[in-house]
Tab-separated table of C-alpha atoms in Angstrom:
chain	number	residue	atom	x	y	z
A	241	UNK	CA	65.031	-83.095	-77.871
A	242	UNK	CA	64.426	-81.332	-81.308
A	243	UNK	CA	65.785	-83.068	-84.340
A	244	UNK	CA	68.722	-81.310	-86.302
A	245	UNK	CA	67.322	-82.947	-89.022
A	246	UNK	CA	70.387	-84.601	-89.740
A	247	UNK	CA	69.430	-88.369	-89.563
A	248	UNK	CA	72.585	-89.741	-86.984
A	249	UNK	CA	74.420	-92.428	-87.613
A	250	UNK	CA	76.797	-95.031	-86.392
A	251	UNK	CA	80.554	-94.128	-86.172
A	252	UNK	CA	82.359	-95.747	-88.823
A	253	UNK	CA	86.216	-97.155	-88.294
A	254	UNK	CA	89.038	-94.021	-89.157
A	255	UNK	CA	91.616	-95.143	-91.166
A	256	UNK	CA	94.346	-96.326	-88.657
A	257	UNK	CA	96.780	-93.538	-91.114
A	258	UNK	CA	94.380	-90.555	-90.147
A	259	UNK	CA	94.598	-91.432	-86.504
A	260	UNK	CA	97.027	-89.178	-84.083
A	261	UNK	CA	99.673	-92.044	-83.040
A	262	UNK	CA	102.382	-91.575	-80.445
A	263	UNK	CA	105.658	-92.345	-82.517
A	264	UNK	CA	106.225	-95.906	-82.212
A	265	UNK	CA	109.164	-97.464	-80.288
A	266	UNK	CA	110.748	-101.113	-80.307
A	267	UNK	CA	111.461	-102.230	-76.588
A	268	UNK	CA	113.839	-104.675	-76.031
A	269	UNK	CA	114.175	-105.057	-72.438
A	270	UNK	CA	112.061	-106.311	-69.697
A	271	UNK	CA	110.950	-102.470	-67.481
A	272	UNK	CA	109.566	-102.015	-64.268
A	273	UNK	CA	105.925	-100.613	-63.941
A	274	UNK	CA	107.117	-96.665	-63.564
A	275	UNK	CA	109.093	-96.788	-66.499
A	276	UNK	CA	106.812	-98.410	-68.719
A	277	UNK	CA	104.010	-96.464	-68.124
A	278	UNK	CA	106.533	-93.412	-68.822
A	279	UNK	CA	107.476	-94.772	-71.768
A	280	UNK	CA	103.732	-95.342	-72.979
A	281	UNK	CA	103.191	-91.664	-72.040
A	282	UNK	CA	104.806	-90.557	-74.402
A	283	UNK	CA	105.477	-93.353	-77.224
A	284	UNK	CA	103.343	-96.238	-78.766
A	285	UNK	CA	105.616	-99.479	-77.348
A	286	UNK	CA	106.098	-102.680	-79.341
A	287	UNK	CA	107.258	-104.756	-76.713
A	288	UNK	CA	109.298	-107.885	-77.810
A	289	UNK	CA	108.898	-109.918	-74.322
A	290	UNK	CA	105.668	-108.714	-74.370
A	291	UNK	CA	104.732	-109.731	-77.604
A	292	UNK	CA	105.276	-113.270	-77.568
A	293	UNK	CA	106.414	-113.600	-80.912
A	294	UNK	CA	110.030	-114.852	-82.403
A	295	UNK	CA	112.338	-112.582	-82.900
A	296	UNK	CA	111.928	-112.903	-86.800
A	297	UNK	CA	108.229	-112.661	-86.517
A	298	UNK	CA	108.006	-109.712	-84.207
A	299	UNK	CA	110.666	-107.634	-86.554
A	300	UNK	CA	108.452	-108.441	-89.262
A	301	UNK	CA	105.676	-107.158	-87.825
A	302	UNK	CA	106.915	-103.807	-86.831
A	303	UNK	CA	108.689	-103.179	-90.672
A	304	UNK	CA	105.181	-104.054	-91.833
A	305	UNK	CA	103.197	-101.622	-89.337
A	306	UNK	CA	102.123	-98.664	-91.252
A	307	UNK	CA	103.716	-96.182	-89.014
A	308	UNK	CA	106.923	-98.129	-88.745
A	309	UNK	CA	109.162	-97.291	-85.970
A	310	UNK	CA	112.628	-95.150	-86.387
A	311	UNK	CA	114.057	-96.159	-82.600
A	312	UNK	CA	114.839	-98.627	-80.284
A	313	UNK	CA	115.393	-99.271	-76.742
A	314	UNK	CA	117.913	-102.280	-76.234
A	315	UNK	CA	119.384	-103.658	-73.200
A	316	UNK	CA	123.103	-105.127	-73.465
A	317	UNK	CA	123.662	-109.148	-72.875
A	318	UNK	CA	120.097	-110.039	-74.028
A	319	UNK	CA	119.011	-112.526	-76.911
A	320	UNK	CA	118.538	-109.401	-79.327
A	321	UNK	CA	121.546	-107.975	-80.969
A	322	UNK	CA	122.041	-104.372	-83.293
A	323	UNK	CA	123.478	-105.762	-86.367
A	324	UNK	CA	122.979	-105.998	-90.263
A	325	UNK	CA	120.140	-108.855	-89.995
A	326	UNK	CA	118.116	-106.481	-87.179
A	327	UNK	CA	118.727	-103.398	-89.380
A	328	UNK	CA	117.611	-105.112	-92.482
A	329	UNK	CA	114.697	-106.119	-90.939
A	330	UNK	CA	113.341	-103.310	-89.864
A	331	UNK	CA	115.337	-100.524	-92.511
A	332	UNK	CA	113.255	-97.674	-90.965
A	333	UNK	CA	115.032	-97.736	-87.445
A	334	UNK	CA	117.224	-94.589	-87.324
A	335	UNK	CA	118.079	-94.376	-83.287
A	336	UNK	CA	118.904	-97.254	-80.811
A	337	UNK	CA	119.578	-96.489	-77.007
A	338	UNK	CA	121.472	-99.167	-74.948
A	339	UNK	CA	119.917	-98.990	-71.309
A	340	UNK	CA	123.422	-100.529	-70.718
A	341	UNK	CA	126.925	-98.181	-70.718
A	342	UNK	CA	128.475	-101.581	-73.089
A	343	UNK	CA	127.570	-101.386	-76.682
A	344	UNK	CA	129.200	-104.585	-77.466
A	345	UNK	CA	125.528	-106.066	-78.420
A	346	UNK	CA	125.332	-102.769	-81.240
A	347	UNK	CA	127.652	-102.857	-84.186
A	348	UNK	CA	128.489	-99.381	-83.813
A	349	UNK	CA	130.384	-99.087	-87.661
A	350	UNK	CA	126.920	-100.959	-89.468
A	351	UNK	CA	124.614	-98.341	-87.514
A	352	UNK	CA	127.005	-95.318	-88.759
A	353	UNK	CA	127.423	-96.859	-92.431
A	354	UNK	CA	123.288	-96.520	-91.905
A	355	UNK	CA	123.379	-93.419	-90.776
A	356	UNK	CA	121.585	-94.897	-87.246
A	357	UNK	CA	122.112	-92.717	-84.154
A	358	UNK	CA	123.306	-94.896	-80.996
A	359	UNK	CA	123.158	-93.764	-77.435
A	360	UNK	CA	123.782	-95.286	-74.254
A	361	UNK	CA	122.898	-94.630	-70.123
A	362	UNK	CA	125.975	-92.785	-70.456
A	363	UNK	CA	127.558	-91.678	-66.791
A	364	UNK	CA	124.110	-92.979	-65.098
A	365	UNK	CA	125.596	-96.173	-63.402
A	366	UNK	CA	129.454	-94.948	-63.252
A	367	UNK	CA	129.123	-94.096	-59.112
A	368	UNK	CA	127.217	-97.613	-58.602
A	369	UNK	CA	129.405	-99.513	-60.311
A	370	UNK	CA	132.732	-98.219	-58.927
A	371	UNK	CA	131.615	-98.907	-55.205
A	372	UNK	CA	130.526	-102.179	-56.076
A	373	UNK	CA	134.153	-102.946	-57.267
A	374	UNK	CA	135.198	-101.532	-54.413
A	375	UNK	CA	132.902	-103.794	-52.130
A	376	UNK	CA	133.907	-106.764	-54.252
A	377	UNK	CA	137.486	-106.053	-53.237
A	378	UNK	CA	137.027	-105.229	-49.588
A	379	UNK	CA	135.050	-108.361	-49.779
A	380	UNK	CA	137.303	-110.759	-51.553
A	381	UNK	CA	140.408	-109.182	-49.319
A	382	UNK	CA	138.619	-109.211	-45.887
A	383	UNK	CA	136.780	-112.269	-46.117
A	384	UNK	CA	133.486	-110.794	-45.524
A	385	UNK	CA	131.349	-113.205	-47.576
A	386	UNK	CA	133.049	-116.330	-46.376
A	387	UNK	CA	133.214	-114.978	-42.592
A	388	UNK	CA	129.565	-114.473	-42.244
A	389	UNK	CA	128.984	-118.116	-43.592
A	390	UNK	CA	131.464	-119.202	-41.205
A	391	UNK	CA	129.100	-117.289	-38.540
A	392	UNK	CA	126.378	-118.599	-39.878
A	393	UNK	CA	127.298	-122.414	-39.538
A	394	UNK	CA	127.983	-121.828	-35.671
A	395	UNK	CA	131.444	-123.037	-36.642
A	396	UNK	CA	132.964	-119.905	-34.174
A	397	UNK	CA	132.373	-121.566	-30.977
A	398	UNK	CA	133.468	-124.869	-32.458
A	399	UNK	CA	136.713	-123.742	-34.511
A	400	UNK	CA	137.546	-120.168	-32.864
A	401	UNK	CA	138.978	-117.118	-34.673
A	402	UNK	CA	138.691	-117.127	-38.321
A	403	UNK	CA	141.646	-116.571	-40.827
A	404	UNK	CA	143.206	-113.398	-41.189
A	405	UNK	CA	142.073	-111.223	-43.905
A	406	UNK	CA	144.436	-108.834	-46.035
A	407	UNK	CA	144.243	-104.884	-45.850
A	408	UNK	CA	143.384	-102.732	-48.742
A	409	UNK	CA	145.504	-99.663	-47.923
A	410	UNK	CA	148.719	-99.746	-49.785
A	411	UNK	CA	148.036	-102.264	-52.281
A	412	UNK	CA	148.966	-101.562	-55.543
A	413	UNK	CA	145.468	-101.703	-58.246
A	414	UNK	CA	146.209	-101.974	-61.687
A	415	UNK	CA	143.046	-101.223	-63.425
A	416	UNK	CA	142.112	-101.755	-66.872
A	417	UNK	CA	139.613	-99.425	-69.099
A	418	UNK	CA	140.513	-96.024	-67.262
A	419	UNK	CA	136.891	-94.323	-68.315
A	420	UNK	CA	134.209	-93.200	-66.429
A	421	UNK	CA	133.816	-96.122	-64.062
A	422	UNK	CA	137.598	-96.692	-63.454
A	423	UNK	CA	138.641	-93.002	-62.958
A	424	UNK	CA	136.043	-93.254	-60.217
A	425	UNK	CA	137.304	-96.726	-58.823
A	426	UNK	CA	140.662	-95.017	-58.631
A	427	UNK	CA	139.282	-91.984	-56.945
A	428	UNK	CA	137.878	-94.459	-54.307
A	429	UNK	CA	140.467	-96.769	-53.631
A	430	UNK	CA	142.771	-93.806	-53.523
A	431	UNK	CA	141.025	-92.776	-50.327
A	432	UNK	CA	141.934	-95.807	-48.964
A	433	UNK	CA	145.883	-95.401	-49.858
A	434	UNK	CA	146.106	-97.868	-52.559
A	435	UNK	CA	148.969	-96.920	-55.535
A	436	UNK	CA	146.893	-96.768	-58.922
A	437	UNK	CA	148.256	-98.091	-62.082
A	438	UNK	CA	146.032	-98.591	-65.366
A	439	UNK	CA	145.941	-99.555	-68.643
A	440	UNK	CA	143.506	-97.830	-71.538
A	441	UNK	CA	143.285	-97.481	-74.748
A	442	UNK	CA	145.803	-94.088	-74.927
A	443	UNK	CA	147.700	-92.820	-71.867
A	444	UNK	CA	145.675	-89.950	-70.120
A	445	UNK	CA	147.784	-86.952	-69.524
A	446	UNK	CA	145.069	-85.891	-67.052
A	447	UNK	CA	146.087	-88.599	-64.440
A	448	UNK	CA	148.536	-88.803	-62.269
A	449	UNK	CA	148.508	-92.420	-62.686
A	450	UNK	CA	151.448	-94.646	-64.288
A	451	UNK	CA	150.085	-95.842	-67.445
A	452	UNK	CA	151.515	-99.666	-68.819
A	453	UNK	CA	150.904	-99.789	-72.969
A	454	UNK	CA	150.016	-103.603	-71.856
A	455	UNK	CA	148.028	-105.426	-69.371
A	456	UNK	CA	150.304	-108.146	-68.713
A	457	UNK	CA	153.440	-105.831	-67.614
A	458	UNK	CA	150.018	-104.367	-65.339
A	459	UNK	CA	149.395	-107.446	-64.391
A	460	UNK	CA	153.325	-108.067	-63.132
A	461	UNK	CA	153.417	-104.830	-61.027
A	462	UNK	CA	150.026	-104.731	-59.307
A	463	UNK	CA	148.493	-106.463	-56.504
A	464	UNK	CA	144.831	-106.488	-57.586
A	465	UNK	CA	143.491	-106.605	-61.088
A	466	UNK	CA	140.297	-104.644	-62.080
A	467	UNK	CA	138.595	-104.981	-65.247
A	468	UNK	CA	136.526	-102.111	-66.090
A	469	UNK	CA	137.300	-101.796	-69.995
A	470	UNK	CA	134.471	-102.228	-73.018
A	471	UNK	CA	134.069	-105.662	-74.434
A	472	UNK	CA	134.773	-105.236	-77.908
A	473	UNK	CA	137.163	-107.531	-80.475
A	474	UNK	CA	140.542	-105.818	-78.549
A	475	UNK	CA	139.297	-106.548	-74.977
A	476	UNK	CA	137.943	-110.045	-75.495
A	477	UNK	CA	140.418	-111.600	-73.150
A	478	UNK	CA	141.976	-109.356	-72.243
A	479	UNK	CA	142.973	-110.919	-68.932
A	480	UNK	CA	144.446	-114.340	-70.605
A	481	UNK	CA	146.807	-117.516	-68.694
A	482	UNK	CA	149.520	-115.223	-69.329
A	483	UNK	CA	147.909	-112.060	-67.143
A	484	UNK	CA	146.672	-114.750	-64.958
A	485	UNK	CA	150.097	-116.059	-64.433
A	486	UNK	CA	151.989	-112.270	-64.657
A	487	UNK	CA	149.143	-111.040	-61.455
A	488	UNK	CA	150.637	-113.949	-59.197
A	489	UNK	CA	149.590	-116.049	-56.358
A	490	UNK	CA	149.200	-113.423	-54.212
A	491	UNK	CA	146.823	-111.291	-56.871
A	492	UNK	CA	143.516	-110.721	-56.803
A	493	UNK	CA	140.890	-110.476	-60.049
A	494	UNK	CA	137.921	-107.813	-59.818
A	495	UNK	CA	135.469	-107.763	-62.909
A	496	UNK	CA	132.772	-105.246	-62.643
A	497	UNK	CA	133.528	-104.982	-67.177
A	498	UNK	CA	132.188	-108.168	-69.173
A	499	UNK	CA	132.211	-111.498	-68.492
A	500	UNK	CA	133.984	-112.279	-71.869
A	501	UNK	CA	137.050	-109.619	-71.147
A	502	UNK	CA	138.566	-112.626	-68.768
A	503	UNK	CA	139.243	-116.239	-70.131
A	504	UNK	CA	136.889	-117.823	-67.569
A	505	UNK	CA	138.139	-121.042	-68.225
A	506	UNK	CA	141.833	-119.863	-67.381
A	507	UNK	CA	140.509	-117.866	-64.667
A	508	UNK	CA	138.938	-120.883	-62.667
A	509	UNK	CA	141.944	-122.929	-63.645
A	510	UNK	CA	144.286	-120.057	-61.925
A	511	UNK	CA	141.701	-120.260	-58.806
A	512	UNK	CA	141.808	-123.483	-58.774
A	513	UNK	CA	145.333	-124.234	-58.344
A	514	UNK	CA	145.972	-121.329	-56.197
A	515	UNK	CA	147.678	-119.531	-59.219
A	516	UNK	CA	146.097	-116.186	-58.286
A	517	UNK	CA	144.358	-115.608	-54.492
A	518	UNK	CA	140.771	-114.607	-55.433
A	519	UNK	CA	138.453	-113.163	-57.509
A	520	UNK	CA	135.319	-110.915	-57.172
A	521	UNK	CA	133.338	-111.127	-60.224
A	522	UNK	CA	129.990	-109.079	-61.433
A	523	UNK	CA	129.754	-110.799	-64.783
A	524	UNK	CA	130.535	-114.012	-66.183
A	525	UNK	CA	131.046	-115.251	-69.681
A	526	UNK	CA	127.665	-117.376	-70.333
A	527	UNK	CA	125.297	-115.442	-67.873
A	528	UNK	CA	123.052	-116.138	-66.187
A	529	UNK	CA	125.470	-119.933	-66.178
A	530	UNK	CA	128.521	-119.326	-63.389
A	531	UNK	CA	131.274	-122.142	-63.748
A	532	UNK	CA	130.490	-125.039	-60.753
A	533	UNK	CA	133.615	-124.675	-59.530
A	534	UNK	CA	133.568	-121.404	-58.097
A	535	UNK	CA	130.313	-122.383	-56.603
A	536	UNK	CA	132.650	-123.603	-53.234
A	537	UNK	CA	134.995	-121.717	-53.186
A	538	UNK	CA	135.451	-119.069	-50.287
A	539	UNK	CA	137.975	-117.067	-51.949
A	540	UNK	CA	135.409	-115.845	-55.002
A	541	UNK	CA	132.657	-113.131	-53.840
A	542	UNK	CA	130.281	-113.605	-56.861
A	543	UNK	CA	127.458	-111.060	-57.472
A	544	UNK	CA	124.704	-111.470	-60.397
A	545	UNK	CA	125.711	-108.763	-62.989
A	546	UNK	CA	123.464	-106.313	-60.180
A	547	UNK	CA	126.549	-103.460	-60.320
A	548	UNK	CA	124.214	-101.176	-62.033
A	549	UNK	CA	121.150	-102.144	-60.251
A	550	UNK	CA	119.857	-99.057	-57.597
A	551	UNK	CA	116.508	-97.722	-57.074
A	552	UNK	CA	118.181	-94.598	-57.891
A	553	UNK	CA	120.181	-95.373	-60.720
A	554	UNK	CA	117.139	-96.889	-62.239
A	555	UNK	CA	115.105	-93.835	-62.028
A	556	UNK	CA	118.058	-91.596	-63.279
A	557	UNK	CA	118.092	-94.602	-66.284
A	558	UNK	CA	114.118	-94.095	-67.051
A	559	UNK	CA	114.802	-90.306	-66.954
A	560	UNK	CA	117.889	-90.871	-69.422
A	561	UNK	CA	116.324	-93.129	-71.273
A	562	UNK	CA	113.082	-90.693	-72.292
A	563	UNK	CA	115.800	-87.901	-72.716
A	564	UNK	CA	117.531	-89.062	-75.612
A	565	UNK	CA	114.479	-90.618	-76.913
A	566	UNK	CA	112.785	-86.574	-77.129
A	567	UNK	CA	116.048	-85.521	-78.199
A	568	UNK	CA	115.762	-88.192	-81.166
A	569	UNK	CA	112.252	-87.614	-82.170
A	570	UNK	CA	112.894	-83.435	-81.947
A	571	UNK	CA	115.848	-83.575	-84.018
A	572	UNK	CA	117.982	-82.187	-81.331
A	573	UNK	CA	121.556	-83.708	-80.526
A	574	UNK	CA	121.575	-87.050	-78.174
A	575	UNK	CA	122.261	-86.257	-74.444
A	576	UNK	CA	125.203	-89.826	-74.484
A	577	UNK	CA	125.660	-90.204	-77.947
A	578	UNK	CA	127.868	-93.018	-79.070
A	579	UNK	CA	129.980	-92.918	-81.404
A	580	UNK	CA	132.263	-95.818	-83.505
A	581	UNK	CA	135.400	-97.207	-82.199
């Protein structure tokens, strides 16, 4: 082959700055294979669990990157919280997207003093969520849980029929945090000819719905309890010894909400001395750590925090997720934005 007459040489090393780089992204929260790859399609990931650094360590890496990153993907009830410290650390994040519909891990007034956009999975788990309140109640009134374990044990033949159960038609639900999710648990257990009360931050003139200013006169006039409200300094809780006491012995507890919106303590207490009848509880207080107590007992269907958690609702959350992210980095408005209490 002719010479150009151009002697060749070795490549030298490009300055990482005159590189093409996919914007950089923080990623707080453990993926699954499809949505990582999606996400590296389209963004240069720093992935915390990845990573294996401290928390200190790996913000300090990022802020020190030369491209620094301007968003972050978080995921709610994990070790990493949105606050002054994070923000601080790493002062060129401008957007954070829960992968959660709570934003109690994301002080929401610190990122808008910052002028740092927050937006969450929006309406993408609502449908999921409200039928797995529902199936916690059917389950919690009907036994279900409790009845196949009594199946299970070959205690039929030995014992014979097993307790009755209680119907869910006619029962009146109180439920508190009338938003997405709990319009569409009312919309359910209306079906089934239960009498809807709620409690929420204002009174909805779109409902039909009788509206208590207060949980615990909710608590007094309805059968079953559901807590479907935000965790945020008002809603920490919410459901106290006095709502415990006002729902009755003959009330029922359903938390498909936060863990921290019922006094746990009180609410195993109440269980425990057949205060209230059962409870069917999504979240606890100090997950993944469930009190021992409820551990036995047959009248508490417990589920772990999985009310999201559907192979469709995860795809729908990838597909969300990137959304907002392109809508970020394009300078076009958020698809859920969030906005300050």
């Amino acid at each position: 082959m002719a010479s150009s007459g151009v002697e060749e040489q070795e490549p030298t090393a490009v300055p990482p700055l005159l590189l093409f780089r996919l914007p950089p992204i923080l990623l707080f929260r453990r993926v699954d294979a499809a949505f990582y790859a999606a996400l590296r399609q389209r963004y240069r990931v720093l992935d915390f669990f990845a990573s294996g650094d401290t928390l200190p360590a790996f913000l300090a890496a990022a802020a020190a990157d030369p491209d620094p990153p301007r968003a972050a993907v978080v995921v709610g009830g994990g070790a990493v919280r949105v606050d002054a410290a994070l923000l601080d650390a790493v002062p060129s994040l401008r957007f954070v997207f829960s992968t959660g519909a709570g934003v109690d891990h994301i002080d929401l007034h610190e990122c808008a003093r910052r002028g740092v956009a927050v937006a969450n999975s929006g309406r993408v788990y609502s449908t999921d969520v409200a039928d797995h309140a529902v199936a916690l109640l059917i389950d919690v009134l009907r036994r279900v849980s409790a009845a196949q374990r009594f199946v299970r044990r070959g205690l039929w033949p030995v014992q014979g029929d097993y307790p009755l159960g209680n119907k869910l038609g006619s029962k009146r639900v109180g439920i508190i945090g009338l938003g997405n999710i709990g319009s569409l648990i009312a919309k359910r257990l209306e079906a089934f000819g239960c009498v809807i009360y709620y409690n929420s931050r204002r009174q909805k003139d779109s409902v039909p719905y009788k509206y208590f200013p207060n949980v615990h006169d909710l608590a007094s006039e309805s059968d079953v309890l559901v807590v479907a409200c935000a965790l945020n300094k008002d809603t920490q809780h919410i459901v106290n010894k006095d709502v415990l006491e006002a729902l009755g012995k003959d009330g029922i507890i359903i938390n498909i909400g936060r863990g921290a919106n019922v006094d746990e303590p009180e609410l195993v207490r109440a269980l425990k001395e057949g205060r209230i009848a059962g409870a069917g509880l999504d979240v606890f207080e100090n997950e993944p750590k469930v009190p021992a107590e409820l551990l036995s007992m047959d009248n508490v269907v417990m589920t772990p925090h999985i009310a999201v958690f559907t192979s469709e609702s995860r795809a729908d959350l990838r597909d969300t997720t990137i959304s907002n992210l392109e809508a970020f980095f394009s300078g076009k408005p958020l698809l859920t934005p969030v906005l300050p209490w």
